PDB file of C-alpha atoms in Angstrom:
ATOM      1  CA  ALA A   1       3.029 -20.056   5.060  1.00 74.00           C
ATOM      2  CA  ALA A   2       4.272 -19.424   1.543  1.00 83.00           C
ATOM      3  CA  THR A   3       6.859 -16.680   1.033  1.00 96.00           C
ATOM      4  CA  TYR A   4       6.216 -16.201  -2.686  1.00 97.00           C
ATOM      5  CA  GLY A   5       3.515 -16.636  -5.272  1.00 97.00           C
ATOM      6  CA  ALA A   6       1.883 -15.560  -8.511  1.00 97.00           C
ATOM      7  CA  LEU A   7      -0.678 -12.752  -8.679  1.00 97.00           C
ATOM      8  CA  PRO A   8      -3.797 -12.481 -10.863  1.00 96.00           C
ATOM      9  CA  LEU A   9      -3.681 -10.261 -13.940  1.00 96.00           C
ATOM     10  CA  ALA A  10      -6.452  -8.015 -15.233  1.00 96.00           C
ATOM     11  CA  SER A  11      -6.134  -9.824 -18.578  1.00 96.00           C
ATOM     12  CA  ASP A  12      -6.734 -13.297 -17.093  1.00 96.00           C
ATOM     13  CA  PRO A  13      -9.716 -15.206 -18.525  1.00 96.00           C
ATOM     14  CA  GLU A  14     -12.651 -15.438 -16.085  1.00 93.00           C
ATOM     15  CA  GLY A  15     -11.927 -18.109 -13.472  1.00 92.00           C
ATOM     16  CA  VAL A  16      -8.388 -18.792 -14.712  1.00 95.00           C
ATOM     17  CA  PRO A  17      -5.954 -16.691 -12.630  1.00 94.00           C
ATOM     18  CA  ASN A  18      -2.318 -16.249 -13.603  1.00 96.00           C
ATOM     19  CA  THR A  19      -0.018 -18.932 -12.163  1.00 96.00           C
ATOM     20  CA  ASP A  20       3.257 -17.606 -13.617  1.00 97.00           C
ATOM     21  CA  PRO A  21       5.127 -15.481 -11.060  1.00 96.00           C
ATOM     22  CA  LYS A  22       7.318 -14.100 -13.869  1.00 96.00           C
ATOM     23  CA  LYS A  23       4.263 -12.232 -15.193  1.00 97.00           C
ATOM     24  CA  ALA A  24       3.085 -11.037 -11.774  1.00 97.00           C
ATOM     25  CA  GLY A  25       4.114 -12.144  -8.335  1.00 98.00           C
ATOM     26  CA  TRP A  26       5.328 -11.439  -4.852  1.00 98.00           C
ATOM     27  CA  SER A  27       8.070 -12.649  -2.525  1.00 98.00           C
ATOM     28  CA  LEU A  28       9.161 -12.095   1.049  1.00 98.00           C
ATOM     29  CA  ASP A  29      12.912 -12.411   1.595  1.00 97.00           C
ATOM     30  CA  ALA A  30      14.756 -13.353   4.792  1.00 96.00           C
ATOM     31  CA  ASP A  31      15.338  -9.664   5.621  1.00 97.00           C
ATOM     32  CA  GLY A  32      11.591  -8.994   5.631  1.00 97.00           C
ATOM     33  CA  THR A  33      11.351  -7.197   2.281  1.00 98.00           C
ATOM     34  CA  LEU A  34       8.078  -7.812   0.489  1.00 98.00           C
ATOM     35  CA  LYS A  35       8.564  -7.379  -3.256  1.00 98.00           C
ATOM     36  CA  VAL A  36       5.618  -7.142  -5.637  1.00 98.00           C
ATOM     37  CA  TRP A  37       6.077  -7.042  -9.425  1.00 98.00           C
ATOM     38  CA  SER A  38       4.215  -7.395 -12.708  1.00 97.00           C
ATOM     39  CA  THR A  39       4.796  -7.093 -16.440  1.00 96.00           C
ATOM     40  CA  GLU A  40       1.210  -5.898 -16.964  1.00 95.00           C
ATOM     41  CA  GLU A  41      -1.823  -4.721 -14.965  1.00 96.00           C
ATOM     42  CA  ILE A  42      -2.480  -6.748 -11.789  1.00 96.00           C
ATOM     43  CA  GLU A  43      -6.117  -7.636 -11.122  1.00 94.00           C
ATOM     44  CA  SER A  44      -7.368  -5.758  -8.046  1.00 93.00           C
ATOM     45  CA  PHE A  45      -7.726  -8.120  -5.091  1.00 93.00           C
ATOM     46  CA  GLY A  46     -11.015  -6.660  -3.853  1.00 90.00           C
ATOM     47  CA  TRP A  47      -9.579  -6.406  -0.347  1.00 91.00           C
ATOM     48  CA  ALA A  48     -11.397  -4.354   2.269  1.00 85.00           C
ATOM     49  CA  TRP A  49     -10.784  -4.066   5.997  1.00 81.00           C
ATOM     50  CA  ASP A  50     -13.459  -6.697   6.663  1.00 83.00           C
ATOM     51  CA  SER A  51     -12.905  -9.089   3.743  1.00 83.00           C
ATOM     52  CA  ASP A  52     -11.794 -12.687   4.141  1.00 83.00           C
ATOM     53  CA  GLY A  53      -9.155 -12.355   1.418  1.00 82.00           C
ATOM     54  CA  ILE A  54      -7.130  -9.895   3.457  1.00 84.00           C
ATOM     55  CA  LYS A  55      -6.480 -12.711   5.946  1.00 87.00           C
ATOM     56  CA  THR A  56      -5.719 -15.558   3.555  1.00 91.00           C
ATOM     57  CA  GLU A  57      -4.700 -14.445   0.063  1.00 93.00           C
ATOM     58  CA  HIS A  58      -1.278 -13.768  -1.420  1.00 95.00           C
ATOM     59  CA  TRP A  59       1.095 -12.323   1.230  1.00 96.00           C
ATOM     60  CA  SER A  60      -1.603 -11.962   3.901  1.00 94.00           C
ATOM     61  CA  PRO A  61      -0.402 -14.929   6.028  1.00 95.00           C
ATOM     62  CA  VAL A  62       3.098 -13.379   6.341  1.00 97.00           C
ATOM     63  CA  ARG A  63       2.086  -9.778   7.161  1.00 96.00           C
ATOM     64  CA  GLU A  64       3.736  -9.898  10.586  1.00 97.00           C
ATOM     65  CA  PHE A  65       7.161 -10.603   9.017  1.00 98.00           C
ATOM     66  CA  VAL A  66       7.205  -7.675   6.564  1.00 98.00           C
ATOM     67  CA  LYS A  67       9.674  -4.894   7.436  1.00 98.00           C
ATOM     68  CA  SER A  68       9.871  -3.095   4.084  1.00 98.00           C
ATOM     69  CA  VAL A  69       8.010  -3.072   0.770  1.00 98.00           C
ATOM     70  CA  ASP A  70       9.206  -2.713  -2.811  1.00 98.00           C
ATOM     71  CA  THR A  71       6.641  -2.081  -5.543  1.00 98.00           C
ATOM     72  CA  THR A  72       9.006  -0.362  -7.977  1.00 97.00           C
ATOM     73  CA  LYS A  73       8.443  -3.097 -10.566  1.00 98.00           C
ATOM     74  CA  VAL A  74       4.629  -3.112 -10.542  1.00 97.00           C
ATOM     75  CA  ASP A  75       3.411  -2.229 -14.027  1.00 96.00           C
ATOM     76  CA  GLY A  76      -0.079  -1.287 -12.881  1.00 95.00           C
ATOM     77  CA  VAL A  77      -3.038  -2.012 -10.614  1.00 96.00           C
ATOM     78  CA  SER A  78      -6.247  -0.015 -10.193  1.00 96.00           C
ATOM     79  CA  SER A  79      -6.619  -0.596  -6.441  1.00 96.00           C
ATOM     80  CA  MET A  80      -4.010  -1.085  -3.731  1.00 97.00           C
ATOM     81  CA  ASN A  81      -6.613  -1.054  -0.945  1.00 96.00           C
ATOM     82  CA  CYS A  82      -5.350  -2.818   2.194  1.00 96.00           C
ATOM     83  CA  TRP A  83      -2.185  -4.133   0.498  1.00 97.00           C
ATOM     84  CA  PHE A  84       0.044  -3.381   3.490  1.00 97.00           C
ATOM     85  CA  ARG A  85      -2.588  -3.099   6.224  1.00 95.00           C
ATOM     86  CA  ASN A  86      -1.811  -4.471   9.700  1.00 95.00           C
ATOM     87  CA  MET A  87       1.881  -5.130   9.159  1.00 97.00           C
ATOM     88  CA  PRO A  88       3.152  -4.413  12.686  1.00 97.00           C
ATOM     89  CA  ASN A  89       6.845  -4.527  11.697  1.00 98.00           C
ATOM     90  CA  LEU A  90       6.653  -2.495   8.475  1.00 98.00           C
ATOM     91  CA  SER A  91       8.987   0.456   8.981  1.00 98.00           C
ATOM     92  CA  ASP A  92      10.355   1.236   5.508  1.00 98.00           C
ATOM     93  CA  ILE A  93       8.240   2.300   2.530  1.00 97.00           C
ATOM     94  CA  THR A  94      11.047   4.088   0.677  1.00 96.00           C
ATOM     95  CA  ASN A  95      10.697   1.702  -2.296  1.00 97.00           C
ATOM     96  CA  LEU A  96       6.940   2.036  -2.535  1.00 97.00           C
ATOM     97  CA  LYS A  97       5.841   3.167  -5.995  1.00 96.00           C
ATOM     98  CA  ILE A  98       2.153   3.663  -6.604  1.00 96.00           C
ATOM     99  CA  PRO A  99       1.448   3.133 -10.324  1.00 96.00           C
ATOM    100  CA  LEU A 100      -0.282   5.943 -12.219  1.00 95.00           C
ATOM    101  CA  SER A 101      -3.150   3.539 -12.988  1.00 96.00           C
ATOM    102  CA  THR A 102      -3.919   3.214  -9.260  1.00 97.00           C
ATOM    103  CA  THR A 103      -7.028   5.139  -8.227  1.00 96.00           C
ATOM    104  CA  THR A 104      -7.546   3.869  -4.666  1.00 96.00           C
ATOM    105  CA  VAL A 105      -5.140   3.308  -1.775  1.00 96.00           C
ATOM    106  CA  GLU A 106      -7.689   3.112   1.023  1.00 94.00           C
ATOM    107  CA  ASP A 107      -6.430   1.445   4.212  1.00 94.00           C
ATOM    108  CA  LEU A 108      -3.056   0.995   2.497  1.00 96.00           C
ATOM    109  CA  PHE A 109      -1.044   1.200   5.738  1.00 96.00           C
ATOM    110  CA  THR A 110      -3.748   1.089   8.428  1.00 94.00           C
ATOM    111  CA  GLY A 111      -2.383  -0.289  11.701  1.00 94.00           C
ATOM    112  CA  ASP A 112       1.290  -0.257  10.678  1.00 96.00           C
ATOM    113  CA  THR A 113       2.538   0.853  14.082  1.00 95.00           C
ATOM    114  CA  ALA A 114       6.285   0.547  13.302  1.00 97.00           C
ATOM    115  CA  LEU A 115       6.039   3.105  10.487  1.00 96.00           C
ATOM    116  CA  THR A 116       7.589   6.347  11.780  1.00 94.00           C
ATOM    117  CA  GLU A 117       7.814   8.412   8.618  1.00 92.00           C
ATOM    118  CA  ILE A 118       6.282   8.914   5.225  1.00 93.00           C
ATOM    119  CA  PRO A 119       9.357   9.342   3.015  1.00 94.00           C
ATOM    120  CA  GLU A 120       9.900  12.220   0.591  1.00 92.00           C
ATOM    121  CA  THR A 121       9.477   9.698  -2.241  1.00 91.00           C
ATOM    122  CA  PHE A 122       5.814   9.101  -1.312  1.00 93.00           C
ATOM    123  CA  GLU A 123       3.092  10.901  -3.254  1.00 91.00           C
ATOM    124  CA  PHE A 124      -0.598  10.743  -4.023  1.00 92.00           C
ATOM    125  CA  HIS A 125      -1.177  10.931  -7.807  1.00 92.00           C
ATOM    126  CA  ASP A 126      -3.820  13.382  -9.005  1.00 93.00           C
ATOM    127  CA  ASN A 127      -5.905  10.603 -10.556  1.00 92.00           C
ATOM    128  CA  MET A 128      -6.467   8.969  -7.155  1.00 95.00           C
ATOM    129  CA  THR A 129     -10.055   9.151  -5.976  1.00 95.00           C
ATOM    130  CA  GLY A 130      -9.834   7.136  -2.748  1.00 94.00           C
ATOM    131  CA  ILE A 131      -7.239   7.628   0.002  1.00 93.00           C
ATOM    132  CA  ALA A 132      -9.480   7.064   3.047  1.00 91.00           C
ATOM    133  CA  ALA A 133      -7.679   5.716   6.111  1.00 91.00           C
ATOM    134  CA  CYS A 134      -4.432   5.353   4.143  1.00 92.00           C
ATOM    135  CA  PHE A 135      -2.385   5.973   7.319  1.00 92.00           C
ATOM    136  CA  ASN A 136      -5.122   5.288   9.877  1.00 91.00           C
ATOM    137  CA  ARG A 137      -3.827   3.880  13.187  1.00 91.00           C
ATOM    138  CA  CYS A 138      -0.182   4.394  12.130  1.00 91.00           C
ATOM    139  CA  THR A 139       0.479   5.627  15.644  1.00 90.00           C
ATOM    140  CA  SER A 140       4.246   6.196  15.291  1.00 91.00           C
ATOM    141  CA  ILE A 141       4.372   8.481  12.219  1.00 89.00           C
ATOM    142  CA  THR A 142       5.998  11.796  13.068  1.00 86.00           C
ATOM    143  CA  GLU A 143       7.517  12.751   9.688  1.00 82.00           C
ATOM    144  CA  PHE A 144       5.599  13.823   6.585  1.00 82.00           C
ATOM    145  CA  PRO A 145       7.049  14.770   3.188  1.00 85.00           C
ATOM    146  CA  SER A 146       6.992  18.505   2.626  1.00 85.00           C
ATOM    147  CA  HIS A 147       5.409  18.126  -0.837  1.00 86.00           C
ATOM    148  CA  LEU A 148       2.512  15.846   0.212  1.00 85.00           C
ATOM    149  CA  LYS A 149      -0.867  17.107  -1.045  1.00 86.00           C
ATOM    150  CA  LEU A 150      -4.380  15.839  -1.589  1.00 87.00           C
ATOM    151  CA  PRO A 151      -4.936  14.441  -5.091  1.00 90.00           C
ATOM    152  CA  ALA A 152      -6.866  16.781  -7.373  1.00 90.00           C
ATOM    153  CA  ASN A 153      -9.616  14.196  -7.980  1.00 91.00           C
ATOM    154  CA  VAL A 154      -9.922  12.761  -4.479  1.00 90.00           C
ATOM    155  CA  ILE A 155     -13.428  11.840  -3.328  1.00 90.00           C
ATOM    156  CA  THR A 156     -12.873   9.812  -0.142  1.00 83.00           C
ATOM    157  CA  VAL A 157     -10.384  10.870   2.505  1.00 82.00           C
ATOM    158  CA  GLY A 158     -11.918   9.528   5.728  1.00 78.00           C
ATOM    159  CA  PRO A 159      -9.629   9.247   8.753  1.00 76.00           C
ATOM    160  CA  LEU A 160      -6.478   9.647   6.641  1.00 73.00           C
ATOM    161  CA  PHE A 161      -4.222   9.935   9.712  1.00 71.00           C
ATOM    162  CA  GLY A 162      -6.782   8.781  12.306  1.00 70.00           C
ATOM    163  CA  SER A 163      -5.774   7.542  15.765  1.00 69.00           C
ATOM    164  CA  ASN A 164      -2.236   8.950  15.592  1.00 64.00           C
ATOM    165  CA  PRO A 165      -1.458  10.720  18.894  1.00 65.00           C
ATOM    166  CA  HIS A 166       1.528  12.492  17.281  1.00 63.00           C
ATOM    167  CA  PHE A 167      -0.436  14.016  14.410  1.00 63.00           C
ATOM    168  CA  THR A 168      -1.222  17.718  14.616  1.00 62.00           C
ATOM    169  CA  LEU A 169      -2.390  20.059  11.882  1.00 60.00           C
ATOM    170  CA  ASP A 170       0.872  22.003  12.000  1.00 63.00           C
ATOM    171  CA  MET A 171       2.585  18.851  10.659  1.00 66.00           C
ATOM    172  CA  VAL A 172       0.545  19.011   7.445  1.00 67.00           C
ATOM    173  CA  PRO A 173       2.520  20.473   4.520  1.00 67.00           C
ATOM    174  CA  LYS A 174       1.354  23.996   3.649  1.00 69.00           C
ATOM    175  CA  ASP A 175       0.056  22.979   0.197  1.00 74.00           C
ATOM    176  CA  PHE A 176      -1.710  19.792   1.369  1.00 69.00           C
ATOM    177  CA  PHE A 177      -5.255  21.142   0.947  1.00 69.00           C
TER     178      PHE A 177
END
């Protein structure tokens, strides 16, 4: 499986996706860090929990090797749905930056069973409308940032922390709702 590649841009002509990883791309290094970057808006992948692309496109074939993610150099993307879903060894999301242009992060970390905490650096932006199942089936999370709150414009929440035996309502930050 490839450990790097180019990503499509929102500005790409119809049927002609970007092939230059300097404009937008991804790489997985030997330490298991998945880096995603772009110099302009990335085209949304259209991934959903049941789509074929989530199994075959971009970094999908190497999901099991990812231990940490770094999106600090992503210029923008409207949807990050399923980007890091079902990565059983993902344990560090400290360098996750969700661009302000991102409106949906549904199923972002679903099934990431090695993830034990949501770091203080994590936040939902107020312009997000979809966060459903963002941490669904993340069965090891026991730490939540004290400032975490629902986005002001959220429409879909779904099982945000579903199937986590450690999750209790007293773990939710006081200003979450």
